[in-house]
Short mmCIF file of C-alpha atoms and ligand atoms in Angstrom, two decimals:
data_model
loop_
_atom_site.label_atom_id
_atom_site.label_comp_id
_atom_site.label_asym_id
_atom_site.label_seq_id
_atom_site.Cartn_x
_atom_site.Cartn_y
_atom_site.Cartn_z
CA MET A 201 -2.63 -20.23 -6.94
CA THR A 202 0.35 -21.08 -8.75
CA SER A 203 1.55 -19.37 -11.74
CA GLN A 204 4.08 -21.68 -13.05
CA TYR A 205 3.08 -21.10 -16.85
CA SER A 206 1.97 -17.53 -16.57
CA ASP A 207 2.50 -15.23 -19.58
CA SER A 208 2.82 -11.95 -17.31
CA THR A 209 5.26 -11.42 -14.70
CA LEU A 210 5.30 -8.70 -11.68
CA TYR A 211 8.82 -7.81 -11.03
CA ILE A 212 8.80 -6.52 -7.14
CA ASN A 213 12.35 -4.51 -6.68
CA LEU A 214 13.29 -5.06 -2.84
CA ALA A 215 16.27 -3.03 -3.28
CA ALA A 216 13.91 0.02 -4.32
CA VAL A 217 11.88 -1.00 -1.54
CA ARG A 218 14.73 -0.75 1.02
CA ASP A 219 16.28 2.44 -0.56
CA ASN A 220 12.28 4.33 -0.22
CA TYR A 221 12.67 3.49 3.22
CA LEU A 222 16.39 4.97 4.06
CA LEU A 223 14.98 8.03 2.00
CA LEU A 224 12.20 8.48 4.02
CA LYS A 225 14.24 7.71 7.44
CA SER A 226 16.79 10.37 6.06
CA LYS A 227 13.92 12.79 5.09
CA ALA A 228 12.10 11.98 9.06
CA LYS A 229 15.68 12.38 10.71
CA GLY A 230 14.81 12.78 14.48
CA ALA A 231 11.88 10.31 14.42
CA GLU A 232 11.69 6.42 13.69
CA THR A 233 10.58 5.37 10.86
CA ALA A 234 8.14 2.35 11.24
CA ALA A 235 6.69 0.74 7.89
CA VAL A 236 3.04 0.50 6.84
CA VAL A 237 2.84 -3.25 5.29
CA LYS A 238 -1.34 -3.70 5.80
CA ALA A 239 -2.95 -5.28 2.92
CA ASN A 240 -0.36 -7.85 2.27
CA GLY A 241 2.31 -5.28 2.01
CA TYR A 242 0.46 -2.93 -0.36
CA GLY A 243 -0.39 -6.07 -2.56
CA LEU A 244 3.17 -6.73 -2.98
CA GLY A 245 3.83 -9.76 -0.45
CA VAL A 246 4.36 -8.78 3.60
CA LYS A 247 6.74 -11.62 4.00
CA GLU A 248 9.00 -10.36 1.50
CA ILE A 249 8.49 -6.68 2.03
CA ALA A 250 8.78 -6.78 5.89
CA GLY A 251 12.11 -9.12 5.62
CA THR A 252 13.58 -6.52 3.43
CA LEU A 253 12.72 -3.58 5.83
CA LYS A 254 13.77 -5.62 8.82
CA LYS A 255 17.16 -6.11 7.35
CA ALA A 256 17.32 -2.54 6.63
CA GLY A 257 16.90 -1.63 10.33
CA CYS A 258 12.87 -0.99 10.71
CA LYS A 259 11.72 -1.99 13.77
CA LYS A 260 8.04 -1.22 13.71
CA PHE A 261 5.40 -2.53 11.58
CA PHE A 262 1.71 -1.34 11.18
CA VAL A 263 -0.94 -4.02 9.53
CA ALA A 264 -4.48 -3.29 9.80
CA THR A 265 -6.10 -6.70 11.40
CA LEU A 266 -5.15 -9.03 13.76
CA ASP A 267 -5.19 -11.72 11.32
CA GLU A 268 -2.63 -9.87 9.22
CA ALA A 269 -0.59 -8.96 12.62
CA LEU A 270 -0.25 -13.04 13.03
CA GLU A 271 0.67 -13.62 9.53
CA LEU A 272 3.18 -11.14 9.63
CA LYS A 273 4.72 -12.43 13.33
CA ASP A 274 4.96 -16.31 11.94
CA SER A 275 6.26 -15.26 8.60
CA CYS A 276 8.90 -13.13 9.52
CA PHE A 277 9.22 -12.54 13.45
CA ARG A 278 9.22 -15.61 14.95
CA ARG A 279 11.96 -15.12 17.19
CA ASN A 280 12.32 -12.37 19.96
CA ASP A 281 14.18 -9.70 17.91
CA GLY A 282 13.02 -6.41 19.28
CA VAL A 283 10.29 -6.06 16.40
CA GLU A 284 6.64 -4.27 17.33
CA ILE A 285 3.99 -5.16 15.18
CA LEU A 286 0.69 -2.78 15.44
CA ALA A 287 -2.51 -3.51 14.30
CA PHE A 288 -4.44 -0.23 13.08
CA ASN A 289 -8.05 -1.72 13.40
CA GLY A 290 -8.00 -2.76 17.06
CA ILE A 291 -9.26 -5.05 18.95
CA ARG A 292 -12.22 -7.26 19.48
CA LYS A 293 -13.87 -8.86 22.60
CA GLY A 294 -12.12 -12.15 23.09
CA GLN A 295 -9.20 -11.28 21.40
CA GLU A 296 -7.16 -10.17 24.04
CA LYS A 297 -5.21 -13.06 24.82
CA ILE A 298 -4.19 -13.54 21.39
CA PHE A 299 -2.71 -9.86 21.14
CA CYS A 300 -1.28 -10.60 24.33
CA GLU A 301 0.56 -13.79 23.71
CA ASN A 302 1.71 -12.97 20.49
CA LYS A 303 2.76 -9.41 21.68
CA ILE A 304 0.97 -7.83 19.16
CA ILE A 305 0.23 -4.04 19.82
CA PRO A 306 -3.41 -3.07 19.49
CA VAL A 307 -4.46 0.62 18.39
CA LEU A 308 -7.33 1.60 20.61
CA ASN A 309 -10.03 3.39 18.43
CA THR A 310 -12.52 3.70 21.06
CA LEU A 311 -12.81 3.97 25.10
CA GLU A 312 -14.66 0.38 24.79
CA GLU A 313 -11.39 -0.85 23.44
CA ALA A 314 -9.06 0.97 26.04
CA LYS A 315 -11.24 -0.74 28.82
CA LEU A 316 -11.15 -4.17 27.22
CA TRP A 317 -7.49 -3.97 27.28
CA GLY A 318 -7.21 -2.31 30.73
CA LYS A 319 -9.30 -5.26 32.02
CA ASN A 320 -6.88 -7.78 31.28
CA GLY A 321 -4.89 -5.88 34.20
CA ASN A 322 -1.84 -6.49 31.75
CA ASN A 323 0.93 -4.20 31.23
CA LEU A 324 1.78 -4.42 27.77
CA PRO A 325 2.12 -1.53 25.30
CA ALA A 326 -0.87 -0.21 23.29
CA CYS A 327 -1.18 2.74 20.61
CA LEU A 328 -4.03 5.24 21.54
CA HIS A 329 -5.64 6.60 18.19
CA VAL A 330 -7.00 9.76 18.63
CA ASP A 331 -9.09 11.48 15.91
CA THR A 332 -8.08 14.86 15.32
CA GLY A 333 -10.22 15.45 12.02
CA MET A 334 -10.73 12.31 10.23
CA ASN A 335 -13.91 11.15 11.57
CA ARG A 336 -13.05 7.43 11.15
CA LEU A 337 -11.37 6.05 13.76
CA GLY A 338 -10.10 6.98 17.17
CA LEU A 339 -10.99 8.55 20.14
CA GLY A 340 -12.62 12.07 20.01
CA LEU A 341 -10.67 14.96 21.39
CA LYS A 342 -12.66 15.48 24.42
CA GLU A 343 -12.74 11.68 25.30
CA ALA A 344 -8.82 11.96 25.02
CA GLU A 345 -8.49 15.04 27.06
CA ASN A 346 -10.67 12.94 29.88
CA PHE A 347 -8.86 9.63 29.05
CA GLU A 348 -8.12 8.09 32.65
CA SER A 349 -6.74 4.57 32.56
CA LYS A 350 -3.73 2.45 34.15
CA ILE A 351 -3.13 0.77 30.54
CA ASN A 352 0.22 1.32 29.15
CA ILE A 353 0.15 3.91 26.34
CA LYS A 354 3.25 3.52 24.58
CA TYR A 355 1.97 5.17 21.72
CA LEU A 356 -0.44 8.25 21.00
CA MET A 357 -1.24 8.36 17.35
CA SER A 358 -3.58 10.37 15.05
CA HIS A 359 -4.17 10.32 11.07
CA LEU A 360 -4.10 13.15 8.61
CA ALA A 361 -6.96 13.35 6.33
CA CYS A 362 -5.48 15.76 3.51
CA ALA A 363 -1.48 15.12 3.81
CA ASP A 364 -1.12 14.85 -0.09
CA GLN A 365 -2.62 18.27 -0.04
CA PRO A 366 0.27 20.51 1.48
CA ASP A 367 -1.97 23.99 1.29
CA HIS A 368 -4.89 21.98 2.72
CA PRO A 369 -6.03 24.07 5.75
CA LYS A 370 -7.23 20.72 7.55
CA ASN A 371 -3.57 19.60 7.95
CA ALA A 372 -2.67 22.59 10.31
CA GLU A 373 -5.67 22.09 12.03
CA GLN A 374 -5.12 18.37 12.67
CA LEU A 375 -1.47 19.38 13.59
CA LYS A 376 -3.01 21.92 16.17
CA ALA A 377 -5.38 19.38 17.51
CA PHE A 378 -2.58 16.94 17.75
CA ARG A 379 -0.21 19.04 19.76
CA ASN A 380 -3.16 19.90 22.19
CA ILE A 381 -3.87 16.46 22.96
CA GLU A 382 -0.49 15.30 23.37
CA LYS A 383 0.68 17.27 26.13
CA PHE A 384 -2.12 14.87 28.25
CA PHE A 385 0.29 11.52 27.30
CA PRO A 386 3.58 12.83 28.43
CA ASN A 387 5.28 8.96 28.58
CA ALA A 388 3.72 8.25 25.02
CA LYS A 389 5.36 8.24 21.69
CA LYS A 390 3.99 10.30 19.53
CA SER A 391 2.80 9.24 15.82
CA LEU A 392 1.39 11.67 13.36
CA ALA A 393 2.50 11.52 9.68
CA ASN A 394 1.63 8.98 6.89
CA SER A 395 4.11 9.27 3.74
CA ALA A 396 2.58 12.59 2.69
CA GLY A 397 2.80 13.71 6.45
CA ILE A 398 6.56 13.44 6.21
CA VAL A 399 6.76 15.76 3.25
CA LEU A 400 4.94 18.44 5.31
CA GLY A 401 7.92 18.85 7.38
CA LYS A 402 9.68 18.46 10.77
CA GLY A 403 6.56 19.83 12.59
CA TYR A 404 4.53 16.84 11.50
CA HIS A 405 7.30 14.09 12.33
CA PHE A 406 6.98 13.95 16.17
CA ASP A 407 8.63 10.64 17.45
CA LEU A 408 7.29 7.91 15.01
CA VAL A 409 6.49 8.18 11.14
CA ARG A 410 4.21 5.78 9.59
CA PRO A 411 4.95 5.73 5.53
CA GLY A 412 3.16 3.03 3.61
CA ILE A 413 2.73 4.13 -0.32
CA ALA A 414 6.24 6.17 -0.41
CA LEU A 415 7.80 2.70 0.17
CA TYR A 416 6.07 1.09 -2.72
CA ALA A 417 5.36 3.87 -5.29
CA GLY A 418 8.17 6.32 -4.16
CA ALA A 419 11.39 7.51 -5.58
CA ASN A 420 12.64 4.45 -6.61
CA THR A 421 10.83 2.27 -8.79
CA VAL A 422 9.56 -0.91 -7.12
CA VAL A 423 7.14 -2.46 -9.43
CA THR A 424 7.37 -3.53 -12.99
CA LEU A 425 4.69 -5.40 -14.70
CA LYS A 426 5.32 -7.05 -18.13
CA ALA A 427 3.38 -9.86 -20.25
CA LYS A 428 3.73 -11.23 -23.50
CA ILE A 429 1.56 -10.87 -26.74
CA ILE A 430 -0.21 -14.26 -27.29
CA GLN A 431 -1.91 -13.17 -30.61
CA ILE A 432 -1.40 -10.87 -33.15
CA ARG A 433 -4.18 -9.87 -35.77
CA LYS A 434 -3.93 -8.06 -38.94
CA ILE A 435 -7.00 -6.26 -39.65
CA ASP A 436 -8.06 -6.85 -43.24
CA ARG A 437 -11.56 -4.86 -43.36
CA PRO A 438 -12.83 -2.00 -41.32
CA THR A 439 -14.41 -3.73 -38.26
CA THR A 440 -14.36 -3.42 -34.40
CA VAL A 441 -12.59 -4.80 -31.42
CA GLY A 442 -13.60 -6.21 -28.26
CA TYR A 443 -16.95 -6.34 -26.14
CA GLY A 444 -19.59 -3.84 -27.07
CA ALA A 445 -17.64 -2.97 -30.29
CA THR A 446 -16.77 0.31 -28.67
CA ALA A 447 -13.31 0.72 -30.82
CA ASN A 448 -13.58 1.01 -34.68
CA VAL A 449 -10.34 -0.18 -36.47
CA ALA A 450 -9.60 0.50 -40.21
CA LYS A 451 -7.80 -1.75 -42.63
CA GLY A 452 -4.04 -2.02 -41.71
CA THR A 453 -4.65 -1.92 -38.27
CA ILE A 454 -2.53 -4.19 -36.09
CA ILE A 455 -3.79 -5.30 -32.84
CA ALA A 456 -2.12 -7.48 -30.21
CA THR A 457 -3.62 -9.53 -27.40
CA LEU A 458 -2.29 -9.55 -23.68
CA PRO A 459 -3.12 -12.29 -21.33
CA VAL A 460 -4.17 -9.55 -18.67
CA GLY A 461 -7.37 -8.29 -17.75
CA TYR A 462 -9.26 -6.73 -15.11
CA ALA A 463 -9.28 -9.80 -13.05
CA ASP A 464 -5.38 -9.51 -12.81
CA GLY A 465 -5.98 -5.51 -11.62
CA TYR A 466 -5.96 -3.85 -14.91
CA LEU A 467 -8.44 -1.68 -14.31
CA ARG A 468 -11.56 -1.88 -17.05
CA VAL A 469 -11.78 1.77 -17.21
CA LEU A 470 -8.63 1.98 -19.12
CA GLY A 471 -10.56 0.51 -21.85
CA ASN A 472 -9.94 2.99 -25.05
CA THR A 473 -8.07 5.14 -22.81
CA GLY A 474 -4.86 3.70 -21.19
CA HIS A 475 -1.78 2.53 -22.80
CA CYS A 476 1.08 0.39 -22.45
CA PHE A 477 4.93 0.02 -23.73
CA ILE A 478 6.84 -1.93 -26.30
CA GLY A 479 10.34 -1.28 -26.62
CA GLY A 480 9.81 2.28 -25.57
CA VAL A 481 7.04 2.84 -28.30
CA LYS A 482 3.65 3.76 -26.59
CA VAL A 483 0.90 1.47 -27.77
CA PRO A 484 -2.56 2.46 -26.80
CA VAL A 485 -5.23 0.22 -25.19
CA ILE A 486 -8.15 -0.41 -27.95
CA GLY A 487 -11.43 -1.89 -26.99
CA ARG A 488 -12.87 -2.63 -23.53
CA VAL A 489 -10.47 -4.62 -21.09
CA SER A 490 -12.00 -8.11 -20.77
CA MET A 491 -11.67 -10.15 -17.60
CA ASP A 492 -8.53 -11.72 -18.50
CA LEU A 493 -7.42 -10.01 -21.68
CA LEU A 494 -6.59 -6.66 -23.32
CA THR A 495 -6.01 -5.40 -26.90
CA LEU A 496 -3.20 -2.95 -27.85
CA ASP A 497 -3.07 -0.98 -31.18
CA VAL A 498 0.49 -1.72 -32.08
CA THR A 499 0.36 -0.94 -35.76
CA LYS A 500 3.36 1.76 -35.18
CA VAL A 501 5.47 -1.23 -33.77
CA LYS A 502 8.18 -2.60 -35.78
CA ASN A 503 7.54 -6.34 -36.41
CA PRO A 504 5.07 -6.90 -33.68
CA HIS A 505 4.61 -10.70 -32.86
CA VAL A 506 3.61 -13.40 -30.49
CA GLY A 507 5.88 -14.00 -27.58
CA MET A 508 6.90 -9.79 -27.36
CA GLU A 509 7.23 -8.26 -24.40
CA VAL A 510 5.13 -5.28 -23.28
CA GLU A 511 5.43 -3.09 -20.12
CA LEU A 512 2.29 -2.19 -18.46
CA ILE A 513 3.57 -0.64 -15.46
CA GLY A 514 7.27 0.18 -14.87
CA LYS A 515 10.10 2.38 -16.51
CA HIS A 516 7.64 4.26 -18.75
CA LEU A 517 4.64 4.37 -16.91
CA SER A 518 4.64 4.41 -12.99
CA VAL A 519 2.07 3.11 -10.90
CA ASP A 520 1.18 6.87 -10.41
CA GLU A 521 0.84 7.66 -13.90
CA ILE A 522 -1.27 4.61 -14.49
CA ALA A 523 -3.55 5.52 -11.46
CA GLY A 524 -4.27 9.36 -12.81
CA GLN A 525 -5.16 7.30 -16.12
CA ALA A 526 -7.66 5.23 -14.30
CA GLU A 527 -9.19 8.29 -11.99
CA THR A 528 -7.86 6.39 -8.96
CA ILE A 529 -4.89 6.48 -6.78
CA SER A 530 -1.53 4.53 -6.78
CA TYR A 531 -2.96 2.70 -3.57
CA GLU A 532 -5.54 0.81 -5.54
CA ILE A 533 -3.73 -0.14 -8.36
CA LEU A 534 -1.03 -1.71 -6.15
CA THR A 535 -3.58 -3.59 -4.00
CA ARG A 536 -5.54 -4.80 -6.69
CA LEU A 537 -2.77 -6.51 -8.86
CA GLY A 538 -3.75 -10.24 -9.15
CA SER A 539 -2.45 -13.65 -8.23
CA ARG A 540 -1.82 -14.94 -11.94
CA PHE A 541 1.32 -13.24 -12.29
CA ASP A 542 4.46 -14.79 -12.05
CA ARG A 543 6.06 -12.82 -9.17
CA ILE A 544 9.73 -12.18 -9.26
CA TYR A 545 11.79 -10.57 -6.23
CA LEU A 546 14.70 -8.69 -7.39
CA GLU A 547 17.16 -8.15 -4.56
CA LYS A 548 19.06 -5.55 -6.43
C1 PLP B 1439 -2.70 3.15 5.61
C2 PLP B 1439 -2.19 4.00 6.90
C3 PLP B 1439 -0.52 5.00 6.74
C4 PLP B 1439 0.08 4.60 5.86
O1 PLP B 1439 -0.50 5.86 4.89
P1 PLP B 1439 0.23 5.91 3.52
O2 PLP B 1439 -0.35 7.04 2.78
O3 PLP B 1439 0.45 4.76 2.41
O4 PLP B 1439 1.92 6.60 3.85
C5 PLP B 1439 -0.46 5.48 7.91
N1 PLP B 1439 -1.51 5.61 9.29
C6 PLP B 1439 -2.86 5.15 9.33
C7 PLP B 1439 -3.63 5.36 10.08
C8 PLP B 1439 -2.92 4.15 7.75
O5 PLP B 1439 -4.14 3.80 7.86
#
């Protein structure tokens, strides 16, 4: 979809992505820092994100699916430039040749997948995933201990379930399990930590760290979402606003309508609870969020008018804060950002 005439703009600061990467790299000194760019670079545009990180020296990129891997390769890494792409979600029967030809590294999550990769007789690298407590993907600990195969296991990985809760006992449990299993794979590079895992400390870093979210919603602000008011209404008698008439408004209230709704990823749950900013003034969402529109109480704003710019995400309201308001996580806010915004990539 084009957004040539859009009243809403999503600014994506690539310099901030780069700075976040360099910061993570400095925190994980001693390990190599890869980048997780699945789901279209957490919704921000995989081509631009990966291109930026490659320039910053990143050499390993994780995606979820084979389709994502091929898209990434085609958009960024056509030439043989020493970059590796790894696909978390594994390999299906019939895909071996595509992985090999494109030099995509499969993350092997089951014995069947490992067998499939081995059947090729190829010596191309693979990443073996061991489940240390997530109980989602990966070989069981017993399966990993008894793993016998000639395939080239270049990487051994596992994934933490509770890394964002540093005091959770599961972190130490998973670390211990990973330490026990890594001995069986002396030649593989080991990888355990996602963004939050990096913060848990050096013991969790091993050879390769795999941050995603800290690149996009990290220390340096990457995402700013702004939209322009398309209508102003002065309430001249007590009435209600929006679907379901859920918000009562008094005479004298001024309502501004913005062309952003839940179809753009502004979550419906923010109706009557979220807020935005106009020139530093906090303006509450009033009434329900519609598919394409939301309404704000701008009574406090000086001279509110059509065309006035409103900040929905940015300096005054971080992705983490809006996620908190919506009782979700920053990952979901980012990956739901819609396709109707004019997307502007900032280089500095
Ligand atoms: C998504 C993902 C990551 C990145 O996690 P963040 O919390 O975004 O840093 C790392 N490893 C695996 C297996 C993942 O699925």
